[in-house]
Amino acid sequence: MKNHLKSFVIAAAIFAAPFSSIAQKVAHIDFDSLLQIMPEMADVKKKSEEIYRQLEDQLVKMNNDIQAKVEEYQLNKDKYTDLIKQVKEKEITDAQQRLQDFQLQAQKEFQTRNAEITKPVEDKAKKAIEAVAKTKGYKYVIDSSSQILLVSEAADDLFAAVKALLGIK
């Protein structure tokens, strides 16, 4: 009987050994909320708003120019020859196309520039998360702001510890 029990314990230990490395500590943090409370984000928001304002100002200017051309055309179209009408209409459609092109390019530029100015803050937050995870022995940290996490225990939320490490009250 002791032999069977001993064999069973040895078999169980051998069977469980590969799975012991699977049982890793996992934590979660709401990364978006962490970024929003970091003091550096106030400067990022100001820079982002300035970029947006510059692009928006250019769009408004371009749109106003188009409106002026349309109004001028409508006021004087009866006086224009067919050739001048064609030239004026082409000017208006070309200006509208440039406006549409600018809108698409402005969206891309805004996203790119916003990502560039946000990256240093994100990097700082990630380093703090890595430091807290290492200190607390977590092997994996899940971003709970992605709305993918279905179950988590409050004790494994690193938000407060990372916030403290960053000196945020």
PDB file of C-alpha atoms in Angstrom:
ATOM      1  CA  MET A   1       0.000   0.000   0.000  1.00  0.00           C
ATOM      2  CA  LYS A   2       2.840   2.375   0.842  1.00  0.00           C
ATOM      3  CA  ASN A   3       4.382   1.553  -2.524  1.00  0.00           C
ATOM      4  CA  HIS A   4       1.163   2.483  -4.327  1.00  0.00           C
ATOM      5  CA  LEU A   5       0.859   5.702  -2.353  1.00  0.00           C
ATOM      6  CA  LYS A   6       4.503   6.551  -3.015  1.00  0.00           C
ATOM      7  CA  SER A   7       4.048   5.799  -6.732  1.00  0.00           C
ATOM      8  CA  PHE A   8       0.927   7.924  -6.823  1.00  0.00           C
ATOM      9  CA  VAL A   9       2.677  10.901  -5.161  1.00  0.00           C
ATOM     10  CA  ILE A  10       5.634  10.609  -7.546  1.00  0.00           C
ATOM     11  CA  ALA A  11       3.319  10.335 -10.560  1.00  0.00           C
ATOM     12  CA  ALA A  12       1.311  13.330  -9.375  1.00  0.00           C
ATOM     13  CA  ALA A  13       4.491  15.369  -8.885  1.00  0.00           C
ATOM     14  CA  ILE A  14       5.752  14.429 -12.348  1.00  0.00           C
ATOM     15  CA  PHE A  15       2.364  15.194 -13.887  1.00  0.00           C
ATOM     16  CA  ALA A  16       2.034  18.554 -12.081  1.00  0.00           C
ATOM     17  CA  ALA A  17       5.590  19.730 -12.814  1.00  0.00           C
ATOM     18  CA  PRO A  18       4.912  20.998 -16.357  1.00  0.00           C
ATOM     19  CA  PHE A  19       1.844  22.883 -15.168  1.00  0.00           C
ATOM     20  CA  SER A  20       3.584  24.662 -12.316  1.00  0.00           C
ATOM     21  CA  SER A  21       5.206  27.045 -14.792  1.00  0.00           C
ATOM     22  CA  ILE A  22       1.780  27.800 -16.279  1.00  0.00           C
ATOM     23  CA  ALA A  23       0.420  29.126 -12.993  1.00  0.00           C
ATOM     24  CA  GLN A  24       1.761  32.658 -13.357  1.00  0.00           C
ATOM     25  CA  LYS A  25       0.540  35.712 -11.492  1.00  0.00           C
ATOM     26  CA  VAL A  26      -1.700  37.897 -13.618  1.00  0.00           C
ATOM     27  CA  ALA A  27      -2.793  41.462 -12.839  1.00  0.00           C
ATOM     28  CA  HIS A  28      -4.748  44.159 -14.621  1.00  0.00           C
ATOM     29  CA  ILE A  29      -4.754  47.934 -14.914  1.00  0.00           C
ATOM     30  CA  ASP A  30      -6.973  50.473 -16.649  1.00  0.00           C
ATOM     31  CA  PHE A  31      -4.244  51.976 -18.832  1.00  0.00           C
ATOM     32  CA  ASP A  32      -6.444  54.720 -20.311  1.00  0.00           C
ATOM     33  CA  SER A  33      -7.494  55.936 -16.858  1.00  0.00           C
ATOM     34  CA  LEU A  34      -3.874  55.943 -15.729  1.00  0.00           C
ATOM     35  CA  LEU A  35      -2.860  58.079 -18.705  1.00  0.00           C
ATOM     36  CA  GLN A  36      -5.691  60.531 -18.062  1.00  0.00           C
ATOM     37  CA  ILE A  37      -4.554  61.257 -14.497  1.00  0.00           C
ATOM     38  CA  MET A  38      -0.870  61.668 -15.325  1.00  0.00           C
ATOM     39  CA  PRO A  39       0.140  65.356 -14.991  1.00  0.00           C
ATOM     40  CA  GLU A  40       2.030  65.242 -18.313  1.00  0.00           C
ATOM     41  CA  MET A  41      -1.249  64.637 -20.129  1.00  0.00           C
ATOM     42  CA  ALA A  42      -2.332  68.247 -19.505  1.00  0.00           C
ATOM     43  CA  ASP A  43       0.579  69.410 -21.690  1.00  0.00           C
ATOM     44  CA  VAL A  44      -0.196  66.699 -24.264  1.00  0.00           C
ATOM     45  CA  LYS A  45      -3.828  67.856 -24.405  1.00  0.00           C
ATOM     46  CA  LYS A  46      -2.747  71.486 -24.923  1.00  0.00           C
ATOM     47  CA  LYS A  47      -0.396  70.508 -27.753  1.00  0.00           C
ATOM     48  CA  SER A  48      -3.074  68.300 -29.295  1.00  0.00           C
ATOM     49  CA  GLU A  49      -5.642  71.095 -29.133  1.00  0.00           C
ATOM     50  CA  GLU A  50      -3.177  73.499 -30.770  1.00  0.00           C
ATOM     51  CA  ILE A  51      -2.536  71.074 -33.629  1.00  0.00           C
ATOM     52  CA  TYR A  52      -6.270  70.571 -34.060  1.00  0.00           C
ATOM     53  CA  ARG A  53      -6.910  74.322 -33.979  1.00  0.00           C
ATOM     54  CA  GLN A  54      -4.276  74.980 -36.674  1.00  0.00           C
ATOM     55  CA  LEU A  55      -5.746  72.350 -38.965  1.00  0.00           C
ATOM     56  CA  GLU A  56      -9.292  73.519 -38.301  1.00  0.00           C
ATOM     57  CA  ASP A  57      -8.342  77.153 -38.995  1.00  0.00           C
ATOM     58  CA  GLN A  58      -6.929  76.138 -42.369  1.00  0.00           C
ATOM     59  CA  LEU A  59     -10.094  74.168 -43.181  1.00  0.00           C
ATOM     60  CA  VAL A  60     -12.284  77.147 -42.290  1.00  0.00           C
ATOM     61  CA  LYS A  61     -10.133  79.458 -44.425  1.00  0.00           C
ATOM     62  CA  MET A  62     -10.309  77.096 -47.383  1.00  0.00           C
ATOM     63  CA  ASN A  63     -14.072  76.718 -46.985  1.00  0.00           C
ATOM     64  CA  ASN A  64     -14.559  80.491 -46.757  1.00  0.00           C
ATOM     65  CA  ASP A  65     -12.535  80.938 -49.966  1.00  0.00           C
ATOM     66  CA  ILE A  66     -14.769  78.422 -51.726  1.00  0.00           C
ATOM     67  CA  GLN A  67     -17.920  80.153 -50.457  1.00  0.00           C
ATOM     68  CA  ALA A  68     -16.612  83.492 -51.704  1.00  0.00           C
ATOM     69  CA  LYS A  69     -15.900  82.012 -55.141  1.00  0.00           C
ATOM     70  CA  VAL A  70     -19.383  80.457 -55.296  1.00  0.00           C
ATOM     71  CA  GLU A  71     -21.061  83.722 -54.257  1.00  0.00           C
ATOM     72  CA  GLU A  72     -19.015  85.728 -56.746  1.00  0.00           C
ATOM     73  CA  TYR A  73     -19.852  83.229 -59.494  1.00  0.00           C
ATOM     74  CA  GLN A  74     -23.571  83.280 -58.712  1.00  0.00           C
ATOM     75  CA  LEU A  75     -23.677  87.089 -58.673  1.00  0.00           C
ATOM     76  CA  ASN A  76     -21.874  87.450 -61.997  1.00  0.00           C
ATOM     77  CA  LYS A  77     -22.672  84.287 -63.966  1.00  0.00           C
ATOM     78  CA  ASP A  78     -25.150  86.113 -66.196  1.00  0.00           C
ATOM     79  CA  LYS A  79     -22.378  88.515 -67.194  1.00  0.00           C
ATOM     80  CA  TYR A  80     -19.785  85.808 -67.912  1.00  0.00           C
ATOM     81  CA  THR A  81     -19.104  84.296 -71.285  1.00  0.00           C
ATOM     82  CA  ASP A  82     -19.301  80.518 -71.571  1.00  0.00           C
ATOM     83  CA  LEU A  83     -15.517  80.223 -71.415  1.00  0.00           C
ATOM     84  CA  ILE A  84     -15.285  82.315 -68.231  1.00  0.00           C
ATOM     85  CA  LYS A  85     -18.146  80.278 -66.683  1.00  0.00           C
ATOM     86  CA  GLN A  86     -16.208  77.077 -67.393  1.00  0.00           C
ATOM     87  CA  VAL A  87     -13.033  78.518 -65.866  1.00  0.00           C
ATOM     88  CA  LYS A  88     -14.872  79.744 -62.752  1.00  0.00           C
ATOM     89  CA  GLU A  89     -16.716  76.422 -62.315  1.00  0.00           C
ATOM     90  CA  LYS A  90     -13.437  74.531 -62.657  1.00  0.00           C
ATOM     91  CA  GLU A  91     -11.834  76.816 -60.056  1.00  0.00           C
ATOM     92  CA  ILE A  92     -14.673  76.030 -57.652  1.00  0.00           C
ATOM     93  CA  THR A  93     -14.605  72.261 -58.204  1.00  0.00           C
ATOM     94  CA  ASP A  94     -10.798  72.211 -57.932  1.00  0.00           C
ATOM     95  CA  ALA A  95     -10.980  74.179 -54.671  1.00  0.00           C
ATOM     96  CA  GLN A  96     -13.604  71.761 -53.316  1.00  0.00           C
ATOM     97  CA  GLN A  97     -11.389  68.813 -54.230  1.00  0.00           C
ATOM     98  CA  ARG A  98      -8.398  70.436 -52.502  1.00  0.00           C
ATOM     99  CA  LEU A  99     -10.563  70.938 -49.409  1.00  0.00           C
ATOM    100  CA  GLN A 100     -11.560  67.263 -49.370  1.00  0.00           C
ATOM    101  CA  ASP A 101      -7.945  66.186 -49.871  1.00  0.00           C
ATOM    102  CA  PHE A 102      -6.830  68.495 -47.086  1.00  0.00           C
ATOM    103  CA  GLN A 103      -9.479  67.089 -44.739  1.00  0.00           C
ATOM    104  CA  LEU A 104      -8.185  63.545 -45.259  1.00  0.00           C
ATOM    105  CA  GLN A 105      -4.561  64.592 -44.863  1.00  0.00           C
ATOM    106  CA  ALA A 106      -5.420  66.666 -41.787  1.00  0.00           C
ATOM    107  CA  GLN A 107      -7.053  63.671 -40.091  1.00  0.00           C
ATOM    108  CA  LYS A 108      -3.992  61.527 -40.749  1.00  0.00           C
ATOM    109  CA  GLU A 109      -1.598  64.232 -39.616  1.00  0.00           C
ATOM    110  CA  PHE A 110      -3.587  64.870 -36.449  1.00  0.00           C
ATOM    111  CA  GLN A 111      -3.563  61.179 -35.542  1.00  0.00           C
ATOM    112  CA  THR A 112       0.160  60.853 -36.276  1.00  0.00           C
ATOM    113  CA  ARG A 113       1.160  63.980 -34.371  1.00  0.00           C
ATOM    114  CA  ASN A 114      -1.119  63.092 -31.462  1.00  0.00           C
ATOM    115  CA  ALA A 115       0.486  59.645 -31.235  1.00  0.00           C
ATOM    116  CA  GLU A 116       3.963  61.246 -31.296  1.00  0.00           C
ATOM    117  CA  ILE A 117       3.248  63.630 -28.431  1.00  0.00           C
ATOM    118  CA  THR A 118       1.464  60.960 -26.375  1.00  0.00           C
ATOM    119  CA  LYS A 119       4.173  58.293 -26.767  1.00  0.00           C
ATOM    120  CA  PRO A 120       6.578  59.605 -24.075  1.00  0.00           C
ATOM    121  CA  VAL A 121       3.766  59.657 -21.513  1.00  0.00           C
ATOM    122  CA  GLU A 122       2.661  56.152 -22.510  1.00  0.00           C
ATOM    123  CA  ASP A 123       6.252  54.927 -22.267  1.00  0.00           C
ATOM    124  CA  LYS A 124       6.605  56.398 -18.776  1.00  0.00           C
ATOM    125  CA  ALA A 125       3.366  54.734 -17.675  1.00  0.00           C
ATOM    126  CA  LYS A 126       4.451  51.377 -19.150  1.00  0.00           C
ATOM    127  CA  LYS A 127       7.797  51.558 -17.330  1.00  0.00           C
ATOM    128  CA  ALA A 128       5.987  52.236 -14.057  1.00  0.00           C
ATOM    129  CA  ILE A 129       3.634  49.305 -14.691  1.00  0.00           C
ATOM    130  CA  GLU A 130       6.606  47.051 -15.449  1.00  0.00           C
ATOM    131  CA  ALA A 131       8.344  48.177 -12.236  1.00  0.00           C
ATOM    132  CA  VAL A 132       5.278  47.515 -10.080  1.00  0.00           C
ATOM    133  CA  ALA A 133       4.624  44.183 -11.777  1.00  0.00           C
ATOM    134  CA  LYS A 134       8.215  43.098 -11.208  1.00  0.00           C
ATOM    135  CA  THR A 135       8.126  44.214  -7.573  1.00  0.00           C
ATOM    136  CA  LYS A 136       4.860  42.371  -6.924  1.00  0.00           C
ATOM    137  CA  GLY A 137       5.865  39.284  -8.909  1.00  0.00           C
ATOM    138  CA  TYR A 138       3.338  39.565 -11.734  1.00  0.00           C
ATOM    139  CA  LYS A 139       4.317  37.920 -14.990  1.00  0.00           C
ATOM    140  CA  TYR A 140       1.408  39.281 -17.038  1.00  0.00           C
ATOM    141  CA  VAL A 141      -0.525  42.550 -16.820  1.00  0.00           C
ATOM    142  CA  ILE A 142      -3.718  42.966 -18.822  1.00  0.00           C
ATOM    143  CA  ASP A 143      -5.032  46.357 -19.965  1.00  0.00           C
ATOM    144  CA  SER A 144      -8.568  46.356 -18.563  1.00  0.00           C
ATOM    145  CA  SER A 145      -9.477  49.550 -20.467  1.00  0.00           C
ATOM    146  CA  SER A 146      -9.694  47.506 -23.654  1.00  0.00           C
ATOM    147  CA  GLN A 147     -13.065  46.114 -22.512  1.00  0.00           C
ATOM    148  CA  ILE A 148     -11.881  42.570 -23.232  1.00  0.00           C
ATOM    149  CA  LEU A 149     -11.266  41.471 -19.660  1.00  0.00           C
ATOM    150  CA  LEU A 150     -14.297  39.594 -18.368  1.00  0.00           C
ATOM    151  CA  VAL A 151     -13.268  38.646 -14.846  1.00  0.00           C
ATOM    152  CA  SER A 152     -10.742  40.150 -12.467  1.00  0.00           C
ATOM    153  CA  GLU A 153     -10.156  40.348  -8.772  1.00  0.00           C
ATOM    154  CA  ALA A 154      -9.767  43.781  -7.217  1.00  0.00           C
ATOM    155  CA  ALA A 155      -6.695  42.635  -5.285  1.00  0.00           C
ATOM    156  CA  ASP A 156      -4.799  42.226  -8.543  1.00  0.00           C
ATOM    157  CA  ASP A 157      -5.483  45.743  -9.829  1.00  0.00           C
ATOM    158  CA  LEU A 158      -2.144  47.582 -10.145  1.00  0.00           C
ATOM    159  CA  PHE A 159      -3.708  51.011 -10.678  1.00  0.00           C
ATOM    160  CA  ALA A 160      -3.145  52.305  -7.129  1.00  0.00           C
ATOM    161  CA  ALA A 161       0.435  50.986  -6.924  1.00  0.00           C
ATOM    162  CA  VAL A 162       1.448  52.454 -10.305  1.00  0.00           C
ATOM    163  CA  LYS A 163      -0.240  55.734  -9.442  1.00  0.00           C
ATOM    164  CA  ALA A 164       1.758  55.871  -6.196  1.00  0.00           C
ATOM    165  CA  LEU A 165       5.010  55.049  -8.012  1.00  0.00           C
ATOM    166  CA  LEU A 166       4.379  57.909 -10.431  1.00  0.00           C
ATOM    167  CA  GLY A 167       3.687  60.239  -7.484  1.00  0.00           C
ATOM    168  CA  ILE A 168       0.107  60.952  -8.523  1.00  0.00           C
ATOM    169  CA  LYS A 169      -2.369  61.695  -5.761  1.00  0.00           C
TER     170      LYS A 169
END
